Short mmCIF file of C-alpha atoms and ligand atoms in Angstrom, two decimals:
data_model
loop_
_atom_site.label_atom_id
_atom_site.label_comp_id
_atom_site.label_asym_id
_atom_site.label_seq_id
_atom_site.Cartn_x
_atom_site.Cartn_y
_atom_site.Cartn_z
CA UNK A 1 63.71 -69.67 22.22
CA UNK A 2 61.47 -70.94 19.63
CA UNK A 3 62.99 -73.78 17.66
CA UNK A 4 63.42 -73.67 13.85
CA UNK A 5 61.10 -76.40 13.71
CA UNK A 6 58.32 -74.60 15.38
CA UNK A 7 58.77 -71.36 13.37
CA UNK A 8 58.84 -73.29 9.87
CA UNK A 9 54.80 -73.36 9.87
CA UNK A 10 55.00 -69.52 9.95
CA UNK A 11 57.59 -68.70 7.37
CA UNK A 12 54.96 -68.38 4.72
CA UNK A 13 53.87 -64.89 6.21
CA UNK A 14 57.29 -63.23 5.48
CA UNK A 15 56.97 -64.42 1.74
CA UNK A 16 52.99 -63.26 1.72
CA UNK A 17 54.20 -59.83 2.45
CA UNK A 18 57.08 -59.79 0.26
CA UNK A 19 54.61 -60.52 -2.72
CA UNK A 20 52.32 -57.68 -1.36
CA UNK A 21 55.17 -55.42 -1.50
CA UNK A 22 56.33 -56.38 -4.96
CA UNK A 23 52.50 -55.73 -6.20
CA UNK A 24 52.59 -52.28 -4.64
CA UNK A 25 49.78 -53.30 -2.73
CA UNK A 26 51.58 -52.87 0.84
CA UNK A 27 49.67 -50.74 3.38
CA UNK A 28 50.28 -49.54 6.85
CA UNK A 29 48.34 -46.83 8.68
CA UNK A 30 49.37 -43.02 9.05
CA UNK A 31 50.38 -41.82 12.31
CA UNK A 32 48.00 -39.20 13.09
CA UNK A 33 48.18 -37.11 16.05
CA UNK A 34 45.27 -34.86 16.39
CA UNK A 35 41.44 -35.46 16.64
CA UNK A 36 38.99 -35.61 13.95
CA UNK A 37 38.31 -32.26 11.73
CA UNK A 38 38.78 -30.78 8.53
CA UNK A 39 42.34 -30.32 9.48
CA UNK A 40 44.77 -33.12 10.88
CA UNK A 41 48.34 -33.42 12.20
CA UNK A 42 49.71 -36.23 10.12
CA UNK A 43 53.19 -37.51 11.31
CA UNK A 44 53.76 -33.99 12.92
CA UNK A 45 52.64 -32.06 9.59
CA UNK A 46 49.32 -30.07 9.33
CA UNK A 47 46.90 -31.25 6.57
CA UNK A 48 43.89 -30.62 5.14
CA UNK A 49 41.56 -33.70 5.64
CA UNK A 50 39.99 -35.03 2.74
CA UNK A 51 40.07 -38.74 3.96
CA UNK A 52 37.38 -38.57 6.73
CA UNK A 53 33.81 -40.64 6.72
CA UNK A 54 32.63 -37.79 9.40
CA UNK A 55 30.61 -35.96 6.55
CA UNK A 56 28.51 -33.71 8.58
CA UNK A 57 31.73 -33.34 10.92
CA UNK A 58 29.90 -34.35 13.77
CA UNK A 59 32.64 -36.25 15.79
CA UNK A 60 33.92 -32.96 17.19
CA UNK A 61 30.38 -31.71 17.99
CA UNK A 62 30.04 -30.64 21.68
CA UNK A 63 26.57 -32.11 22.16
CA UNK A 64 27.66 -35.57 21.08
CA UNK A 65 30.46 -35.60 23.41
CA UNK A 66 28.32 -34.69 26.31
CA UNK A 67 25.75 -37.37 25.40
CA UNK A 68 28.73 -39.87 25.29
CA UNK A 69 30.01 -38.57 28.66
CA UNK A 70 26.69 -38.62 30.52
CA UNK A 71 26.07 -42.37 29.25
CA UNK A 72 29.49 -43.42 30.68
CA UNK A 73 28.48 -41.43 34.02
CA UNK A 74 25.00 -43.14 34.13
CA UNK A 75 25.87 -46.63 32.57
CA UNK A 76 29.43 -47.23 33.03
CA UNK A 77 32.11 -47.98 30.27
CA UNK A 78 31.04 -51.01 28.77
CA UNK A 79 27.94 -52.92 28.29
CA UNK A 80 29.34 -56.14 29.89
CA UNK A 81 27.51 -58.58 28.28
CA UNK A 82 25.77 -59.82 25.03
CA UNK A 83 22.18 -58.20 24.45
CA UNK A 84 20.46 -61.61 25.12
CA UNK A 85 22.34 -61.98 28.59
CA UNK A 86 22.98 -58.91 30.70
CA UNK A 87 24.27 -56.30 27.90
CA UNK A 88 20.80 -55.12 26.98
CA UNK A 89 19.93 -51.26 27.98
CA UNK A 90 16.86 -49.32 27.29
CA UNK A 91 19.41 -46.81 25.37
CA UNK A 92 19.99 -49.72 22.72
CA UNK A 93 16.09 -50.04 22.18
CA UNK A 94 15.77 -46.38 22.08
CA UNK A 95 18.27 -45.95 19.44
CA UNK A 96 16.84 -48.90 17.35
CA UNK A 97 13.36 -47.36 17.54
CA UNK A 98 15.07 -43.89 16.45
CA UNK A 99 16.96 -45.70 13.34
CA UNK A 100 13.62 -47.43 12.57
CA UNK A 101 11.43 -44.16 12.56
CA UNK A 102 14.07 -42.35 10.52
CA UNK A 103 14.40 -45.22 8.00
CA UNK A 104 10.72 -45.68 7.53
CA UNK A 105 10.84 -49.17 8.71
CA UNK A 106 9.15 -51.36 11.30
CA UNK A 107 12.25 -52.20 13.34
CA UNK A 108 15.78 -52.04 13.71
CA UNK A 109 18.76 -53.65 15.00
CA UNK A 110 22.16 -52.44 16.24
CA UNK A 111 25.40 -54.49 16.09
CA UNK A 112 28.93 -53.73 17.13
CA UNK A 113 29.85 -52.32 13.71
CA UNK A 114 28.79 -52.11 10.02
CA UNK A 115 31.04 -54.94 8.86
CA UNK A 116 29.63 -57.31 11.64
CA UNK A 117 26.03 -56.34 10.64
CA UNK A 118 26.48 -57.19 6.81
CA UNK A 119 28.38 -60.52 8.05
CA UNK A 120 25.85 -61.70 10.32
CA UNK A 121 22.70 -60.52 8.30
CA UNK A 122 23.90 -62.31 4.99
CA UNK A 123 24.98 -65.45 6.75
CA UNK A 124 21.64 -65.54 8.67
CA UNK A 125 19.58 -65.29 5.66
CA UNK A 126 21.17 -67.42 2.99
CA UNK A 127 22.85 -70.57 3.02
CA UNK A 128 24.35 -73.39 0.73
CA UNK A 129 20.85 -74.10 -0.84
CA UNK A 130 20.68 -70.22 -1.95
CA UNK A 131 22.15 -67.86 -4.32
CA UNK A 132 23.52 -64.23 -3.94
CA UNK A 133 23.34 -61.61 -6.87
CA UNK A 134 26.30 -59.19 -5.82
CA UNK A 135 27.19 -55.95 -7.68
CA UNK A 136 31.05 -56.44 -8.50
CA UNK A 137 32.00 -53.13 -6.53
CA UNK A 138 30.59 -54.15 -3.55
CA UNK A 139 32.14 -53.41 -0.02
CA UNK A 140 34.20 -56.12 1.54
CA UNK A 141 31.96 -56.70 4.17
CA UNK A 142 29.17 -57.73 1.69
CA UNK A 143 31.47 -60.10 -0.44
CA UNK A 144 32.92 -61.56 3.00
CA UNK A 145 29.43 -62.10 4.40
CA UNK A 146 28.42 -63.87 0.95
CA UNK A 147 31.45 -65.95 1.22
CA UNK A 148 30.44 -66.67 5.12
CA UNK A 149 26.93 -67.75 3.97
CA UNK A 150 27.85 -70.57 1.85
CA UNK A 151 25.31 -69.61 -0.69
CA UNK A 152 26.52 -69.71 -4.44
CA UNK A 153 27.65 -66.21 -5.42
CA UNK A 154 27.22 -64.54 -8.81
CA UNK A 155 28.49 -60.81 -9.51
CA UNK A 156 26.86 -58.56 -12.06
CA UNK A 157 28.68 -55.73 -13.52
CA UNK A 158 28.72 -52.60 -11.42
CA UNK A 159 25.43 -50.53 -11.58
CA UNK A 160 24.20 -52.45 -14.48
CA UNK A 161 20.86 -53.85 -14.27
CA UNK A 162 20.53 -55.58 -17.55
CA UNK A 163 23.38 -57.78 -16.42
CA UNK A 164 21.68 -58.84 -13.22
CA UNK A 165 18.50 -59.57 -15.15
CA UNK A 166 20.61 -61.90 -17.43
CA UNK A 167 22.04 -63.72 -14.27
CA UNK A 168 19.21 -63.77 -12.47
CA UNK A 169 17.08 -65.26 -15.29
CA UNK A 170 19.68 -67.89 -15.97
CA UNK A 171 20.43 -68.86 -12.42
CA UNK A 172 17.65 -68.18 -9.97
CA UNK A 173 15.44 -71.09 -10.47
CA UNK A 174 17.94 -73.64 -9.63
CA UNK A 175 18.23 -72.46 -5.75
CA UNK A 176 15.74 -72.07 -2.94
CA UNK A 177 16.31 -68.22 -1.75
CA UNK A 178 17.87 -65.42 -3.55
CA UNK A 179 19.60 -62.47 -2.19
CA UNK A 180 20.69 -59.37 -4.31
CA UNK A 181 23.46 -57.20 -2.65
CA UNK A 182 24.56 -53.91 -3.33
CA UNK A 183 26.20 -50.80 -1.74
CA UNK A 184 23.71 -47.79 -1.56
CA UNK A 185 26.66 -45.28 -2.34
CA UNK A 186 29.40 -47.13 -3.47
CA UNK A 187 32.32 -46.52 -0.87
CA UNK A 188 35.40 -46.45 -3.48
CA UNK A 189 33.37 -44.80 -6.29
CA UNK A 190 30.97 -42.39 -4.97
CA UNK A 191 27.76 -43.35 -7.14
CA UNK A 192 24.64 -44.38 -5.99
CA UNK A 193 22.94 -47.90 -7.11
CA UNK A 194 20.26 -48.17 -9.60
CA UNK A 195 17.73 -48.91 -6.26
CA UNK A 196 14.41 -48.76 -8.50
CA UNK A 197 15.57 -51.05 -11.02
CA UNK A 198 17.39 -53.39 -8.48
CA UNK A 199 14.02 -53.33 -6.77
CA UNK A 200 11.96 -54.32 -9.57
CA UNK A 201 14.02 -57.15 -10.43
CA UNK A 202 14.04 -58.59 -6.92
CA UNK A 203 10.20 -58.34 -7.30
CA UNK A 204 10.14 -60.10 -10.40
CA UNK A 205 12.51 -63.08 -9.39
CA UNK A 206 11.07 -63.44 -5.77
CA UNK A 207 14.50 -62.41 -4.78
CA UNK A 208 15.46 -60.34 -1.20
CA UNK A 209 17.21 -57.11 -1.64
CA UNK A 210 19.80 -56.02 0.97
CA UNK A 211 21.46 -52.32 0.35
CA UNK A 212 24.70 -51.24 2.58
CA UNK A 213 23.67 -47.54 3.41
CA UNK A 214 27.15 -46.90 5.30
CA UNK A 215 27.98 -43.81 2.83
CA UNK A 216 24.35 -42.76 2.22
CA UNK A 217 23.03 -42.45 5.75
CA UNK A 218 23.06 -38.64 7.00
CA UNK A 219 24.10 -37.95 3.35
CA UNK A 220 21.78 -38.74 0.73
CA UNK A 221 17.74 -38.29 1.05
CA UNK A 222 15.61 -35.18 2.45
CA UNK A 223 16.24 -36.24 5.95
CA UNK A 224 19.55 -37.90 5.31
CA UNK A 225 18.01 -41.46 5.85
CA UNK A 226 19.77 -42.94 2.72
CA UNK A 227 19.23 -44.74 -0.69
CA UNK A 228 15.46 -45.62 -0.17
CA UNK A 229 14.73 -42.35 0.93
CA UNK A 230 16.37 -40.35 -1.57
CA UNK A 231 14.79 -42.50 -4.43
CA UNK A 232 11.42 -42.42 -2.34
CA UNK A 233 11.18 -45.96 -1.72
CA UNK A 234 11.14 -46.12 2.00
CA UNK A 235 8.02 -48.13 2.23
CA UNK A 236 9.03 -50.84 0.03
CA UNK A 237 10.38 -54.41 0.79
CA UNK A 238 14.12 -53.94 1.61
CA UNK A 239 16.82 -54.90 4.15
CA UNK A 240 18.79 -51.72 5.00
CA UNK A 241 22.12 -52.02 6.77
CA UNK A 242 24.40 -49.10 7.70
CA UNK A 243 26.71 -47.67 10.17
CA UNK A 244 26.96 -45.57 13.06
CA UNK A 245 30.64 -44.81 12.46
CA UNK A 246 30.68 -42.33 9.58
CA UNK A 247 27.94 -39.41 9.40
CA UNK A 248 26.75 -40.54 12.86
CA UNK A 249 30.37 -40.12 14.25
CA UNK A 250 30.03 -42.72 16.66
CA UNK A 251 30.62 -46.69 16.32
CA UNK A 252 28.34 -49.53 15.50
CA UNK A 253 26.33 -50.89 12.55
CA UNK A 254 22.51 -51.35 12.00
CA UNK A 255 19.91 -53.40 10.05
CA UNK A 256 16.55 -51.59 9.45
CA UNK A 257 13.45 -53.66 8.26
CA UNK A 258 10.36 -55.73 9.02
CA UNK A 259 9.62 -56.73 12.42
CA UNK A 260 10.08 -60.20 11.55
CA UNK A 261 13.25 -59.75 9.86
CA UNK A 262 14.50 -58.25 12.89
CA UNK A 263 12.99 -60.65 15.06
CA UNK A 264 14.51 -63.42 13.01
CA UNK A 265 18.01 -61.84 13.48
CA UNK A 266 17.93 -61.64 16.94
CA UNK A 267 17.71 -65.37 16.78
CA UNK A 268 19.67 -66.18 14.15
CA UNK A 269 22.43 -63.84 13.38
CA UNK A 270 25.56 -64.95 15.31
CA UNK A 271 27.37 -61.60 15.19
CA UNK A 272 24.92 -60.12 17.35
CA UNK A 273 23.66 -63.14 19.30
CA UNK A 274 27.40 -64.03 20.63
CA UNK A 275 29.15 -60.54 20.90
CA UNK A 276 28.94 -57.89 23.72
CA UNK A 277 26.36 -55.10 23.14
CA UNK A 278 27.49 -51.58 22.14
CA UNK A 279 28.98 -49.51 24.68
CA UNK A 280 27.01 -46.92 26.42
CA UNK A 281 28.95 -44.25 25.29
CA UNK A 282 28.52 -45.35 21.55
CA UNK A 283 25.06 -45.81 21.61
CA UNK A 284 24.17 -42.44 23.39
CA UNK A 285 26.49 -40.62 20.78
CA UNK A 286 24.96 -42.21 18.10
CA UNK A 287 21.45 -41.61 19.27
CA UNK A 288 22.33 -37.92 19.54
CA UNK A 289 24.02 -37.64 16.25
CA UNK A 290 20.95 -39.40 14.31
CA UNK A 291 18.47 -36.78 16.32
CA UNK A 292 20.96 -33.90 15.07
CA UNK A 293 21.25 -35.35 11.80
CA UNK A 294 17.65 -35.43 11.04
CA UNK A 295 16.75 -32.10 12.82
CA UNK A 296 19.43 -30.24 11.10
CA UNK A 297 19.39 -30.21 7.54
CA UNK A 298 21.59 -26.94 7.09
CA UNK A 299 24.28 -29.15 8.02
CA UNK A 300 23.58 -31.45 5.11
CA UNK A 301 22.91 -28.64 2.99
CA UNK A 302 26.39 -27.27 3.97
CA UNK A 303 27.81 -30.45 2.83
CA UNK A 304 26.17 -30.65 -0.72
CA UNK A 305 27.32 -27.15 -1.13
CA UNK A 306 30.81 -28.36 -0.88
CA UNK A 307 30.20 -31.23 -2.95
CA UNK A 308 28.77 -28.46 -5.65
CA UNK A 309 31.98 -26.38 -5.04
CA UNK A 310 34.18 -29.37 -5.73
CA UNK A 311 32.26 -30.52 -8.89
CA UNK A 312 32.36 -26.83 -10.16
CA UNK A 313 36.06 -26.79 -9.78
CA UNK A 314 36.56 -29.70 -11.66
CA UNK A 315 34.28 -28.45 -14.34
CA UNK A 316 36.77 -25.22 -14.63
CA UNK A 317 39.62 -27.73 -15.02
CA UNK A 318 37.70 -29.43 -17.72
CA UNK A 319 36.87 -32.55 -15.99
CA UNK A 320 33.57 -32.85 -16.11
CA UNK A 321 32.76 -34.51 -18.97
CA UNK A 322 32.64 -38.52 -18.99
CA UNK A 323 35.26 -38.61 -21.67
CA UNK A 324 37.87 -35.99 -20.19
CA UNK A 325 41.30 -36.80 -19.42
CA UNK A 326 42.71 -35.25 -16.40
CA UNK A 327 46.50 -34.54 -16.48
CA UNK A 328 45.99 -35.26 -20.46
CA UNK A 329 46.20 -39.06 -19.61
CA UNK A 330 44.21 -41.54 -21.56
CA UNK A 331 43.82 -43.81 -18.49
CA UNK A 332 43.29 -41.15 -15.94
CA UNK A 333 39.40 -40.36 -15.33
CA UNK A 334 37.14 -38.53 -12.70
CA UNK A 335 34.67 -41.29 -11.73
CA UNK A 336 30.74 -40.55 -11.67
CA UNK A 337 29.61 -39.47 -7.75
CA UNK A 338 26.23 -38.70 -6.17
CA UNK A 339 27.85 -38.43 -2.88
CA UNK A 340 30.74 -36.70 -0.74
CA UNK A 341 33.06 -39.32 -2.51
CA UNK A 342 35.03 -38.30 -5.50
CA UNK A 343 37.60 -40.61 -7.00
CA UNK A 344 40.32 -39.58 -9.63
CA UNK A 345 41.42 -42.97 -11.25
CA UNK A 346 45.07 -43.50 -12.31
CA UNK A 347 46.60 -45.93 -14.46
CA UNK A 348 48.67 -47.73 -12.03
CA UNK A 349 49.27 -48.13 -8.25
CA UNK A 350 52.37 -45.92 -8.32
CA UNK A 351 50.51 -43.10 -10.30
CA UNK A 352 48.09 -42.95 -7.24
CA UNK A 353 50.63 -43.11 -4.57
CA UNK A 354 52.44 -40.46 -6.50
CA UNK A 355 49.44 -38.16 -6.54
CA UNK A 356 48.78 -38.79 -3.09
CA UNK A 357 52.29 -37.93 -2.00
CA UNK A 358 52.17 -34.86 -4.07
CA UNK A 359 49.23 -33.71 -2.51
CA UNK A 360 50.53 -34.34 0.93
CA UNK A 361 53.42 -32.03 -0.15
CA UNK A 362 50.67 -29.18 -0.95
CA UNK A 363 49.05 -29.55 2.73
CA UNK A 364 46.00 -32.00 1.48
CA UNK A 365 45.47 -35.78 2.92
CA UNK A 366 43.82 -37.44 -0.01
CA UNK A 367 44.52 -41.19 0.38
CA UNK A 368 45.53 -43.59 -2.64
CA UNK A 369 42.90 -46.49 -2.87
CA UNK A 370 44.76 -49.52 -4.85
CA UNK A 371 43.96 -53.26 -5.63
CA UNK A 372 43.05 -55.35 -4.25
CA UNK A 373 40.60 -52.88 -2.50
CA UNK A 374 39.42 -51.71 -5.76
CA UNK A 375 39.98 -52.78 -9.27
CA UNK A 376 41.88 -49.86 -10.52
CA UNK A 377 43.92 -47.50 -8.55
CA UNK A 378 42.77 -44.23 -7.64
CA UNK A 379 42.73 -41.23 -5.23
CA UNK A 380 39.65 -41.00 -3.07
CA UNK A 381 38.59 -37.64 -1.97
CA UNK A 382 35.88 -37.40 0.91
CA UNK A 383 34.09 -33.83 1.87
CA UNK A 384 32.79 -32.70 4.93
CA UNK A 385 30.34 -30.22 5.88
CA UNK A 386 32.88 -28.56 7.74
CA UNK A 387 35.40 -28.08 5.01
CA UNK A 388 35.49 -24.10 4.20
CA UNK A 389 35.38 -23.02 0.39
CA UNK A 390 39.10 -21.99 0.89
CA UNK A 391 40.21 -25.52 1.63
CA UNK A 392 38.49 -27.10 -1.16
CA UNK A 393 39.98 -24.27 -3.41
CA UNK A 394 43.61 -25.27 -1.93
CA UNK A 395 42.82 -28.93 -2.81
CA UNK A 396 41.71 -27.91 -6.54
CA UNK A 397 44.61 -25.70 -7.13
CA UNK A 398 47.11 -28.51 -5.95
CA UNK A 399 45.29 -30.68 -8.57
CA UNK A 400 45.40 -28.22 -11.47
CA UNK A 401 49.39 -27.61 -10.60
CA UNK A 402 49.83 -31.42 -10.77
CA UNK A 403 48.32 -31.48 -14.01
CA UNK A 404 51.08 -28.68 -15.36
CA UNK A 405 54.64 -29.86 -15.06
CA UNK A 406 56.50 -26.38 -15.37
CA UNK A 407 54.00 -25.13 -12.62
CA UNK A 408 54.95 -28.18 -10.33
CA UNK A 409 58.55 -27.32 -10.90
CA UNK A 410 58.15 -23.65 -9.72
CA UNK A 411 56.12 -24.84 -7.05
CA UNK A 412 58.84 -27.08 -5.48
CA UNK A 413 61.22 -24.37 -5.63
N1 PMP B 1 30.11 -51.05 4.46
C1 PMP B 1 30.64 -50.04 3.86
C2 PMP B 1 30.24 -49.69 2.12
C3 PMP B 1 31.68 -49.41 4.12
O1 PMP B 1 32.47 -48.76 3.67
C4 PMP B 1 32.25 -49.83 5.74
C5 PMP B 1 33.08 -49.05 6.25
N2 PMP B 1 34.48 -48.91 5.59
C6 PMP B 1 31.54 -50.86 6.18
C7 PMP B 1 30.63 -51.27 5.47
C8 PMP B 1 31.84 -51.29 7.75
O2 PMP B 1 31.28 -50.33 8.42
P1 PMP B 1 32.07 -50.04 9.94
O3 PMP B 1 33.06 -49.36 9.78
O4 PMP B 1 30.88 -49.47 10.62
O5 PMP B 1 32.31 -51.64 10.35
#
């Protein structure tokens, strides 16, 4: 039995958990008893899935499954080493060439996850003599990467180029290198970053620019190549990071950019050098997904048709204008979206939890997202190409009922 003395050093963990509970920030995963898809079994109940990043619905695609199985049969289950030792397979290089071709860059490098790609790339590019300018709503992996790098960090207002100009003008000259960081599609909001403006500011102030395309890859741009393609800026100097785990339905991350950037990262990105290479199954299914994604615009068009159905449904509820107030609450609003992610902001964490819970009773799984993940509480709806119109209408009907207390009571009875 451990003694009281030896346990004392760990007592703060219980206290910290209590604080998290009291703030209504406590999180734990759901027990999901079925595979991916537009419907799920959650804690024994069937539910429409509005919480997936599988935007194109590829995670259940037979060709992708076959590619993963064939790779396991040919190459085994694990890569068995880091890329610089024994882990490299020609499959990794094929995947990197395909990513670079798709993104319109000279080269690309795959990592074990998108999170690791961001951490490692940022920490390799800048250090204590440098400065990072970061959108205030950036994903955790960009924020943690910035911290890990040891560079000075200055946040600018979300999606607000004038604020970035003011800050970069004030601070840039005191530092050696500068790096601007932004999500391409913001993961907990759904809007696109103002890439042309960010690029112009980067160029005017001799700063590098890194865009996290995790939620843009496969979704925005004519071939789904992401934010730069969506703005017609694929040929401009830019560092594009992304994930293989969302629309590409696999696991892993990537960085796409110039040959010298990729060569440098192979020598300096600790989270690439000192970790095991991507497994054959993950690399093969990502490559199959990427090829499908590029060659199958109808699947992306189906996603965008679903986005349009949801938008029209919101408009029919009177929620489409910037000053409309869903559920007649002054502190509830629909956030602007350019993607498959649509958020309804609510006044408190409890209000977000209540709405999410109510939607579960109506057969729709729509998670509540609360601080500290986001600055304000919200429910986050994410759409897939494989949702049917009837499924989206079911969600819209449930949202409409929630706004009318009498109807809600009738529904419960
Ligand atoms: N960036 C963003 C914007 C994300 O949303 C995520 C995943 N939630 C990541 C990076 C990390 O990607 P991965 O899941 O591949 O680690």
